Amino acid sequence: MAIMITDECINCGACEPECPNTAIYEGGVEWKWSDGTDLKEVEMEDGTVIDGEETQEPVSDEFYYIVSGKCTECTGFHEEPQCAAVCPVDCCVPDPDYEETQEELEAKKEWLHIE
């Protein structure tokens, strides 16, 4: 499952540089699929194709957030999610809305980094 940042976040920013997929952003900051990945375009679930460089709306305006579609729980990079490992208030937790198997996380990593 992807990791999420709860509203207990103190906005310290310790998690952001740890993410190998650039899936973590400061609150209010727009994001792109291409940030930290090899994605040129992304086909959404409804079949719409968007440019990887197209800016997306922030998931949160108040605190750091994780783009679940880019989160692989650090699979293929580290033994554990690095955001959770460095978070001083333990607000990086599994997101129950995005449960994924180890195989799905590995496939997502390969998709993000075109391996």
mmCIF file of C-alpha atoms in Angstrom:
data_model
loop_
_atom_site.group_PDB
_atom_site.id
_atom_site.type_symbol
_atom_site.label_atom_id
_atom_site.label_comp_id
_atom_site.label_asym_id
_atom_site.label_seq_id
_atom_site.Cartn_x
_atom_site.Cartn_y
_atom_site.Cartn_z
ATOM 1 C CA MET A 1 0.000 0.000 0.000
ATOM 2 C CA ALA A 2 1.106 3.558 -0.530
ATOM 3 C CA ILE A 3 2.156 5.727 2.374
ATOM 4 C CA MET A 4 0.188 8.804 3.425
ATOM 5 C CA ILE A 5 1.029 11.747 5.652
ATOM 6 C CA THR A 6 -1.490 12.418 8.398
ATOM 7 C CA ASP A 7 -2.614 15.801 9.643
ATOM 8 C CA GLU A 8 -0.252 15.411 12.593
ATOM 9 C CA CYS A 9 2.523 16.509 10.189
ATOM 10 C CA ILE A 10 4.616 19.352 11.638
ATOM 11 C CA ASN A 11 5.879 20.394 8.170
ATOM 12 C CA CYS A 12 9.515 19.735 9.052
ATOM 13 C CA GLY A 13 10.303 18.522 5.518
ATOM 14 C CA ALA A 14 12.506 15.611 6.632
ATOM 15 C CA CYS A 15 10.590 13.176 4.418
ATOM 16 C CA GLU A 16 10.697 15.020 1.104
ATOM 17 C CA PRO A 17 14.364 14.502 0.122
ATOM 18 C CA GLU A 18 14.219 10.838 1.165
ATOM 19 C CA CYS A 19 11.681 9.805 -1.483
ATOM 20 C CA PRO A 20 13.318 8.008 -4.443
ATOM 21 C CA ASN A 21 10.234 8.654 -6.605
ATOM 22 C CA THR A 22 9.757 12.337 -5.754
ATOM 23 C CA ALA A 23 6.263 11.483 -4.532
ATOM 24 C CA ILE A 24 6.371 13.842 -1.532
ATOM 25 C CA TYR A 25 5.569 17.536 -1.857
ATOM 26 C CA GLU A 26 5.195 20.473 0.479
ATOM 27 C CA GLY A 27 1.616 21.537 1.146
ATOM 28 C CA GLY A 28 0.252 23.840 -1.545
ATOM 29 C CA VAL A 29 2.934 22.905 -4.086
ATOM 30 C CA GLU A 30 1.799 21.620 -7.487
ATOM 31 C CA TRP A 31 3.325 18.340 -8.655
ATOM 32 C CA LYS A 32 4.131 16.509 -11.907
ATOM 33 C CA TRP A 33 4.229 12.839 -12.832
ATOM 34 C CA SER A 34 7.633 13.462 -14.417
ATOM 35 C CA ASP A 35 9.186 14.790 -11.183
ATOM 36 C CA GLY A 36 11.853 12.230 -10.275
ATOM 37 C CA THR A 37 10.561 9.655 -12.768
ATOM 38 C CA ASP A 38 10.971 8.781 -16.449
ATOM 39 C CA LEU A 39 7.279 9.280 -17.233
ATOM 40 C CA LYS A 40 6.556 11.287 -20.369
ATOM 41 C CA GLU A 41 2.803 10.691 -20.261
ATOM 42 C CA VAL A 42 0.332 8.890 -18.021
ATOM 43 C CA GLU A 43 -2.872 7.117 -18.952
ATOM 44 C CA MET A 44 -5.448 7.663 -16.243
ATOM 45 C CA GLU A 45 -8.038 5.060 -15.182
ATOM 46 C CA ASP A 46 -10.691 6.727 -17.378
ATOM 47 C CA GLY A 47 -8.428 6.410 -20.435
ATOM 48 C CA THR A 48 -7.405 10.072 -20.508
ATOM 49 C CA VAL A 49 -3.733 10.570 -21.352
ATOM 50 C CA ILE A 50 -1.932 13.472 -19.689
ATOM 51 C CA ASP A 51 1.518 14.867 -20.333
ATOM 52 C CA GLY A 52 3.993 13.943 -17.581
ATOM 53 C CA GLU A 53 5.100 17.582 -17.460
ATOM 54 C CA GLU A 54 1.571 18.879 -16.833
ATOM 55 C CA THR A 55 1.261 20.365 -13.361
ATOM 56 C CA GLN A 56 -1.251 18.755 -11.024
ATOM 57 C CA GLU A 57 -3.199 20.289 -8.154
ATOM 58 C CA PRO A 58 -1.734 19.847 -4.664
ATOM 59 C CA VAL A 59 -3.225 17.005 -2.637
ATOM 60 C CA SER A 60 -2.996 19.181 0.490
ATOM 61 C CA ASP A 61 -2.637 22.897 1.041
ATOM 62 C CA GLU A 62 -1.815 22.576 4.729
ATOM 63 C CA PHE A 63 0.934 19.985 5.150
ATOM 64 C CA TYR A 64 3.314 17.746 3.222
ATOM 65 C CA TYR A 65 1.582 15.103 1.121
ATOM 66 C CA ILE A 66 2.398 11.965 -0.844
ATOM 67 C CA VAL A 67 1.111 11.328 -4.373
ATOM 68 C CA SER A 68 -0.123 7.751 -3.996
ATOM 69 C CA GLY A 69 0.301 7.005 -7.706
ATOM 70 C CA LYS A 70 4.045 7.633 -7.358
ATOM 71 C CA CYS A 71 4.582 5.951 -3.970
ATOM 72 C CA THR A 72 6.202 2.515 -4.054
ATOM 73 C CA GLU A 73 7.004 2.362 -0.319
ATOM 74 C CA CYS A 74 10.636 2.625 -1.505
ATOM 75 C CA THR A 75 10.382 -0.849 -3.081
ATOM 76 C CA GLY A 76 13.510 -1.551 -5.106
ATOM 77 C CA PHE A 77 15.418 1.228 -3.359
ATOM 78 C CA HIS A 78 15.283 0.590 0.395
ATOM 79 C CA GLU A 79 14.124 -2.072 2.850
ATOM 80 C CA GLU A 80 11.477 0.226 4.370
ATOM 81 C CA PRO A 81 9.697 3.460 3.457
ATOM 82 C CA GLN A 82 12.252 6.168 4.123
ATOM 83 C CA CYS A 83 9.671 8.862 4.850
ATOM 84 C CA ALA A 84 8.387 6.820 7.780
ATOM 85 C CA ALA A 85 11.930 6.058 8.941
ATOM 86 C CA VAL A 86 12.888 9.745 9.227
ATOM 87 C CA CYS A 87 9.569 11.237 10.367
ATOM 88 C CA PRO A 88 9.997 12.655 13.877
ATOM 89 C CA VAL A 89 6.271 12.471 14.689
ATOM 90 C CA ASP A 90 5.382 9.158 12.987
ATOM 91 C CA CYS A 91 2.820 10.690 10.641
ATOM 92 C CA CYS A 92 3.941 8.720 7.546
ATOM 93 C CA VAL A 93 1.668 5.696 7.733
ATOM 94 C CA PRO A 94 0.185 3.096 5.343
ATOM 95 C CA ASP A 95 -2.709 4.508 3.305
ATOM 96 C CA PRO A 96 -5.669 2.100 3.620
ATOM 97 C CA ASP A 97 -7.169 3.513 0.409
ATOM 98 C CA TYR A 98 -4.216 2.277 -1.671
ATOM 99 C CA GLU A 99 -3.424 -1.313 -0.720
ATOM 100 C CA GLU A 100 -0.901 -2.906 -3.087
ATOM 101 C CA THR A 101 0.963 -6.210 -3.088
ATOM 102 C CA GLN A 102 4.746 -6.402 -3.211
ATOM 103 C CA GLU A 103 4.456 -7.415 -6.883
ATOM 104 C CA GLU A 104 2.283 -4.376 -7.636
ATOM 105 C CA LEU A 105 4.767 -2.069 -5.903
ATOM 106 C CA GLU A 106 7.648 -3.592 -7.898
ATOM 107 C CA ALA A 107 5.686 -3.154 -11.145
ATOM 108 C CA LYS A 108 4.911 0.463 -10.234
ATOM 109 C CA LYS A 109 8.614 1.139 -9.605
ATOM 110 C CA GLU A 110 9.466 -0.337 -13.030
ATOM 111 C CA TRP A 111 6.708 1.785 -14.653
ATOM 112 C CA LEU A 112 7.861 5.003 -12.944
ATOM 113 C CA HIS A 113 11.478 4.467 -13.902
ATOM 114 C CA ILE A 114 10.938 2.625 -17.215
ATOM 115 C CA GLU A 115 13.000 -0.447 -16.423
#
